[in-house]
Amino acid sequence: MGYVKTEFAAIGTEVFAEVRGKKLAMTVEKMPFVPQRYYRG
């Protein structure tokens, strides 16, 4: 998870992030991007 400038915030936009000195391709996704694992009963 991270912040991007407004011009790159459209869902599906491919951006690059620098992680430990390497550039990784990432895609902007809709929140939440992890399935919920709790039960509301």
mmCIF file with all atom_site columns, N, CA and C in Angstrom:
data_model
loop_
_atom_site.group_PDB
_atom_site.id
_atom_site.type_symbol
_atom_site.label_atom_id
_atom_site.label_alt_id
_atom_site.label_comp_id
_atom_site.label_asym_id
_atom_site.label_entity_id
_atom_site.label_seq_id
_atom_site.pdbx_PDB_ins_code
_atom_site.Cartn_x
_atom_site.Cartn_y
_atom_site.Cartn_z
_atom_site.occupancy
_atom_site.B_iso_or_equiv
_atom_site.pdbx_formal_charge
_atom_site.auth_seq_id
_atom_site.auth_comp_id
_atom_site.auth_asym_id
_atom_site.auth_atom_id
_atom_site.pdbx_PDB_model_num
ATOM 1   N N  . MET A 1 1  ? 0.850   -1.152  0.000   1.00 0.00 ? 1  MET A N  1
ATOM 2   C CA . MET A 1 1  ? 0.000   0.000   0.000   1.00 0.00 ? 1  MET A CA 1
ATOM 3   C C  . MET A 1 1  ? 0.906   1.228   0.000   1.00 0.00 ? 1  MET A C  1
ATOM 4   N N  . GLY A 1 2  ? 0.479   2.240   -0.728  1.00 0.00 ? 2  GLY A N  1
ATOM 5   C CA . GLY A 1 2  ? 1.280   3.451   -0.786  1.00 0.00 ? 2  GLY A CA 1
ATOM 6   C C  . GLY A 1 2  ? 0.488   4.602   -1.379  1.00 0.00 ? 2  GLY A C  1
ATOM 7   N N  . TYR A 1 3  ? 1.125   5.727   -1.496  1.00 0.00 ? 3  TYR A N  1
ATOM 8   C CA . TYR A 1 3  ? 0.511   6.926   -2.053  1.00 0.00 ? 3  TYR A CA 1
ATOM 9   C C  . TYR A 1 3  ? 1.039   7.169   -3.460  1.00 0.00 ? 3  TYR A C  1
ATOM 10  N N  . VAL A 1 4  ? 0.152   7.620   -4.357  1.00 0.00 ? 4  VAL A N  1
ATOM 11  C CA . VAL A 1 4  ? 0.548   8.024   -5.699  1.00 0.00 ? 4  VAL A CA 1
ATOM 12  C C  . VAL A 1 4  ? -0.055  9.392   -5.988  1.00 0.00 ? 4  VAL A C  1
ATOM 13  N N  . LYS A 1 5  ? 0.523   10.091  -6.939  1.00 0.00 ? 5  LYS A N  1
ATOM 14  C CA . LYS A 1 5  ? -0.024  11.392  -7.330  1.00 0.00 ? 5  LYS A CA 1
ATOM 15  C C  . LYS A 1 5  ? -1.380  11.189  -7.994  1.00 0.00 ? 5  LYS A C  1
ATOM 16  N N  . THR A 1 6  ? -2.189  12.229  -7.989  1.00 0.00 ? 6  THR A N  1
ATOM 17  C CA . THR A 1 6  ? -3.553  12.167  -8.512  1.00 0.00 ? 6  THR A CA 1
ATOM 18  C C  . THR A 1 6  ? -3.606  11.696  -9.957  1.00 0.00 ? 6  THR A C  1
ATOM 19  N N  . GLU A 1 7  ? -2.653  12.098  -10.779 1.00 0.00 ? 7  GLU A N  1
ATOM 20  C CA . GLU A 1 7  ? -2.689  11.715  -12.196 1.00 0.00 ? 7  GLU A CA 1
ATOM 21  C C  . GLU A 1 7  ? -2.439  10.229  -12.413 1.00 0.00 ? 7  GLU A C  1
ATOM 22  N N  . PHE A 1 8  ? -1.932  9.531   -11.389 1.00 0.00 ? 8  PHE A N  1
ATOM 23  C CA . PHE A 1 8  ? -1.686  8.091   -11.493 1.00 0.00 ? 8  PHE A CA 1
ATOM 24  C C  . PHE A 1 8  ? -2.676  7.269   -10.671 1.00 0.00 ? 8  PHE A C  1
ATOM 25  N N  . ALA A 1 9  ? -3.720  7.889   -10.123 1.00 0.00 ? 9  ALA A N  1
ATOM 26  C CA . ALA A 1 9  ? -4.609  7.225   -9.171  1.00 0.00 ? 9  ALA A CA 1
ATOM 27  C C  . ALA A 1 9  ? -5.740  6.422   -9.811  1.00 0.00 ? 9  ALA A C  1
ATOM 28  N N  . ALA A 1 10 ? -5.869  6.417   -11.130 1.00 0.00 ? 10 ALA A N  1
ATOM 29  C CA . ALA A 1 10 ? -6.952  5.666   -11.775 1.00 0.00 ? 10 ALA A CA 1
ATOM 30  C C  . ALA A 1 10 ? -6.716  4.164   -11.605 1.00 0.00 ? 10 ALA A C  1
ATOM 31  N N  . ILE A 1 11 ? -7.789  3.429   -11.309 1.00 0.00 ? 11 ILE A N  1
ATOM 32  C CA . ILE A 1 11 ? -7.689  1.984   -11.113 1.00 0.00 ? 11 ILE A CA 1
ATOM 33  C C  . ILE A 1 11 ? -7.199  1.332   -12.397 1.00 0.00 ? 11 ILE A C  1
ATOM 34  N N  . GLY A 1 12 ? -6.212  0.458   -12.264 1.00 0.00 ? 12 GLY A N  1
ATOM 35  C CA . GLY A 1 12 ? -5.642  -0.233  -13.410 1.00 0.00 ? 12 GLY A CA 1
ATOM 36  C C  . GLY A 1 12 ? -4.356  0.398   -13.932 1.00 0.00 ? 12 GLY A C  1
ATOM 37  N N  . THR A 1 13 ? -3.991  1.561   -13.410 1.00 0.00 ? 13 THR A N  1
ATOM 38  C CA . THR A 1 13 ? -2.768  2.228   -13.840 1.00 0.00 ? 13 THR A CA 1
ATOM 39  C C  . THR A 1 13 ? -1.552  1.453   -13.344 1.00 0.00 ? 13 THR A C  1
ATOM 40  N N  . GLU A 1 14 ? -0.575  1.241   -14.219 1.00 0.00 ? 14 GLU A N  1
ATOM 41  C CA . GLU A 1 14 ? 0.648   0.557   -13.808 1.00 0.00 ? 14 GLU A CA 1
ATOM 42  C C  . GLU A 1 14 ? 1.662   1.595   -13.349 1.00 0.00 ? 14 GLU A C  1
ATOM 43  N N  . VAL A 1 15 ? 2.193   1.399   -12.159 1.00 0.00 ? 15 VAL A N  1
ATOM 44  C CA . VAL A 1 15 ? 3.208   2.286   -11.593 1.00 0.00 ? 15 VAL A CA 1
ATOM 45  C C  . VAL A 1 15 ? 4.406   1.436   -11.175 1.00 0.00 ? 15 VAL A C  1
ATOM 46  N N  . PHE A 1 16 ? 5.511   2.091   -10.891 1.00 0.00 ? 16 PHE A N  1
ATOM 47  C CA . PHE A 1 16 ? 6.706   1.386   -10.440 1.00 0.00 ? 16 PHE A CA 1
ATOM 48  C C  . PHE A 1 16 ? 7.068   1.874   -9.050  1.00 0.00 ? 16 PHE A C  1
ATOM 49  N N  . ALA A 1 17 ? 7.477   0.946   -8.191  1.00 0.00 ? 17 ALA A N  1
ATOM 50  C CA . ALA A 1 17 ? 7.904   1.275   -6.835  1.00 0.00 ? 17 ALA A CA 1
ATOM 51  C C  . ALA A 1 17 ? 9.321   0.762   -6.635  1.00 0.00 ? 17 ALA A C  1
ATOM 52  N N  . GLU A 1 18 ? 10.099  1.518   -5.885  1.00 0.00 ? 18 GLU A N  1
ATOM 53  C CA . GLU A 1 18 ? 11.460  1.084   -5.591  1.00 0.00 ? 18 GLU A CA 1
ATOM 54  C C  . GLU A 1 18 ? 11.464  0.400   -4.230  1.00 0.00 ? 18 GLU A C  1
ATOM 55  N N  . VAL A 1 19 ? 11.806  -0.883  -4.232  1.00 0.00 ? 19 VAL A N  1
ATOM 56  C CA . VAL A 1 19 ? 11.837  -1.681  -3.012  1.00 0.00 ? 19 VAL A CA 1
ATOM 57  C C  . VAL A 1 19 ? 13.231  -2.285  -2.875  1.00 0.00 ? 19 VAL A C  1
ATOM 58  N N  . ARG A 1 20 ? 13.925  -1.893  -1.811  1.00 0.00 ? 20 ARG A N  1
ATOM 59  C CA . ARG A 1 20 ? 15.287  -2.387  -1.556  1.00 0.00 ? 20 ARG A CA 1
ATOM 60  C C  . ARG A 1 20 ? 16.211  -2.209  -2.759  1.00 0.00 ? 20 ARG A C  1
ATOM 61  N N  . GLY A 1 21 ? 16.090  -1.062  -3.421  1.00 0.00 ? 21 GLY A N  1
ATOM 62  C CA . GLY A 1 21 ? 16.974  -0.749  -4.535  1.00 0.00 ? 21 GLY A CA 1
ATOM 63  C C  . GLY A 1 21 ? 16.551  -1.299  -5.882  1.00 0.00 ? 21 GLY A C  1
ATOM 64  N N  . LYS A 1 22 ? 15.455  -2.052  -5.940  1.00 0.00 ? 22 LYS A N  1
ATOM 65  C CA . LYS A 1 22 ? 14.978  -2.606  -7.210  1.00 0.00 ? 22 LYS A CA 1
ATOM 66  C C  . LYS A 1 22 ? 13.623  -2.001  -7.546  1.00 0.00 ? 22 LYS A C  1
ATOM 67  N N  . LYS A 1 23 ? 13.392  -1.751  -8.842  1.00 0.00 ? 23 LYS A N  1
ATOM 68  C CA . LYS A 1 23 ? 12.095  -1.221  -9.271  1.00 0.00 ? 23 LYS A CA 1
ATOM 69  C C  . LYS A 1 23 ? 11.155  -2.374  -9.575  1.00 0.00 ? 23 LYS A C  1
ATOM 70  N N  . LEU A 1 24 ? 9.960   -2.332  -8.981  1.00 0.00 ? 24 LEU A N  1
ATOM 71  C CA . LEU A 1 24 ? 8.948   -3.361  -9.182  1.00 0.00 ? 24 LEU A CA 1
ATOM 72  C C  . LEU A 1 24 ? 7.713   -2.751  -9.828  1.00 0.00 ? 24 LEU A C  1
ATOM 73  N N  . ALA A 1 25 ? 7.148   -3.446  -10.806 1.00 0.00 ? 25 ALA A N  1
ATOM 74  C CA . ALA A 1 25 ? 5.914   -2.987  -11.451 1.00 0.00 ? 25 ALA A CA 1
ATOM 75  C C  . ALA A 1 25 ? 4.739   -3.302  -10.533 1.00 0.00 ? 25 ALA A C  1
ATOM 76  N N  . MET A 1 26 ? 3.858   -2.335  -10.344 1.00 0.00 ? 26 MET A N  1
ATOM 77  C CA . MET A 1 26 ? 2.672   -2.502  -9.511  1.00 0.00 ? 26 MET A CA 1
ATOM 78  C C  . MET A 1 26 ? 1.478   -1.926  -10.247 1.00 0.00 ? 26 MET A C  1
ATOM 79  N N  . THR A 1 27 ? 0.284   -2.354  -9.844  1.00 0.00 ? 27 THR A N  1
ATOM 80  C CA . THR A 1 27 ? -0.949  -1.884  -10.456 1.00 0.00 ? 27 THR A CA 1
ATOM 81  C C  . THR A 1 27 ? -1.843  -1.263  -9.392  1.00 0.00 ? 27 THR A C  1
ATOM 82  N N  . VAL A 1 28 ? -2.453  -0.125  -9.700  1.00 0.00 ? 28 VAL A N  1
ATOM 83  C CA . VAL A 1 28 ? -3.385  0.522   -8.780  1.00 0.00 ? 28 VAL A CA 1
ATOM 84  C C  . VAL A 1 28 ? -4.655  -0.317  -8.740  1.00 0.00 ? 28 VAL A C  1
ATOM 85  N N  . GLU A 1 29 ? -5.084  -0.705  -7.545  1.00 0.00 ? 29 GLU A N  1
ATOM 86  C CA . GLU A 1 29 ? -6.259  -1.556  -7.358  1.00 0.00 ? 29 GLU A CA 1
ATOM 87  C C  . GLU A 1 29 ? -7.266  -0.879  -6.446  1.00 0.00 ? 29 GLU A C  1
ATOM 88  N N  . LYS A 1 30 ? -8.493  -1.363  -6.489  1.00 0.00 ? 30 LYS A N  1
ATOM 89  C CA . LYS A 1 30 ? -9.568  -0.861  -5.642  1.00 0.00 ? 30 LYS A CA 1
ATOM 90  C C  . LYS A 1 30 ? -9.398  -1.414  -4.231  1.00 0.00 ? 30 LYS A C  1
ATOM 91  N N  . MET A 1 31 ? -9.708  -0.612  -3.236  1.00 0.00 ? 31 MET A N  1
ATOM 92  C CA . MET A 1 31 ? -9.646  -1.069  -1.845  1.00 0.00 ? 31 MET A CA 1
ATOM 93  C C  . MET A 1 31 ? -10.938 -1.799  -1.506  1.00 0.00 ? 31 MET A C  1
ATOM 94  N N  . PRO A 1 32 ? -10.975 -2.756  -0.640  1.00 0.00 ? 32 PRO A N  1
ATOM 95  C CA . PRO A 1 32 ? -9.824  -3.482  -0.110  1.00 0.00 ? 32 PRO A CA 1
ATOM 96  C C  . PRO A 1 32 ? -9.371  -4.532  -1.107  1.00 0.00 ? 32 PRO A C  1
ATOM 97  N N  . PHE A 1 33 ? -8.075  -4.705  -1.229  1.00 0.00 ? 33 PHE A N  1
ATOM 98  C CA . PHE A 1 33 ? -7.535  -5.656  -2.198  1.00 0.00 ? 33 PHE A CA 1
ATOM 99  C C  . PHE A 1 33 ? -7.240  -7.009  -1.576  1.00 0.00 ? 33 PHE A C  1
ATOM 100 N N  . VAL A 1 34 ? -7.583  -7.166  -0.298  1.00 0.00 ? 34 VAL A N  1
ATOM 101 C CA . VAL A 1 34 ? -7.441  -8.448  0.401   1.00 0.00 ? 34 VAL A CA 1
ATOM 102 C C  . VAL A 1 34 ? -8.831  -8.856  0.869   1.00 0.00 ? 34 VAL A C  1
ATOM 103 N N  . PRO A 1 35 ? -9.257  -10.111 0.645   1.00 0.00 ? 35 PRO A N  1
ATOM 104 C CA . PRO A 1 35 ? -10.591 -10.520 1.089   1.00 0.00 ? 35 PRO A CA 1
ATOM 105 C C  . PRO A 1 35 ? -10.742 -10.418 2.607   1.00 0.00 ? 35 PRO A C  1
ATOM 106 N N  . GLN A 1 36 ? -11.930 -10.048 3.040   1.00 0.00 ? 36 GLN A N  1
ATOM 107 C CA . GLN A 1 36 ? -12.196 -9.928  4.472   1.00 0.00 ? 36 GLN A CA 1
ATOM 108 C C  . GLN A 1 36 ? -12.318 -11.309 5.091   1.00 0.00 ? 36 GLN A C  1
ATOM 109 N N  . ARG A 1 37 ? -11.736 -11.474 6.256   1.00 0.00 ? 37 ARG A N  1
ATOM 110 C CA . ARG A 1 37 ? -11.750 -12.774 6.922   1.00 0.00 ? 37 ARG A CA 1
ATOM 111 C C  . ARG A 1 37 ? -12.375 -12.680 8.305   1.00 0.00 ? 37 ARG A C  1
ATOM 112 N N  . TYR A 1 38 ? -13.414 -11.905 8.440   1.00 0.00 ? 38 TYR A N  1
ATOM 113 C CA . TYR A 1 38 ? -14.078 -11.824 9.729   1.00 0.00 ? 38 TYR A CA 1
ATOM 114 C C  . TYR A 1 38 ? -15.573 -12.052 9.537   1.00 0.00 ? 38 TYR A C  1
ATOM 115 N N  . TYR A 1 39 ? -16.220 -12.430 10.611  1.00 0.00 ? 39 TYR A N  1
ATOM 116 C CA . TYR A 1 39 ? -17.642 -12.731 10.568  1.00 0.00 ? 39 TYR A CA 1
ATOM 117 C C  . TYR A 1 39 ? -18.386 -11.704 11.398  1.00 0.00 ? 39 TYR A C  1
ATOM 118 N N  . ARG A 1 40 ? -19.342 -11.044 10.785  1.00 0.00 ? 40 ARG A N  1
ATOM 119 C CA . ARG A 1 40 ? -20.216 -10.125 11.523  1.00 0.00 ? 40 ARG A CA 1
ATOM 120 C C  . ARG A 1 40 ? -21.531 -10.838 11.760  1.00 0.00 ? 40 ARG A C  1
ATOM 121 N N  . GLY A 1 41 ? -21.737 -11.281 12.944  1.00 0.00 ? 41 GLY A N  1
ATOM 122 C CA . GLY A 1 41 ? -22.921 -12.070 13.205  1.00 0.00 ? 41 GLY A CA 1
ATOM 123 C C  . GLY A 1 41 ? -23.939 -11.439 13.969  1.00 0.00 ? 41 GLY A C  1
#
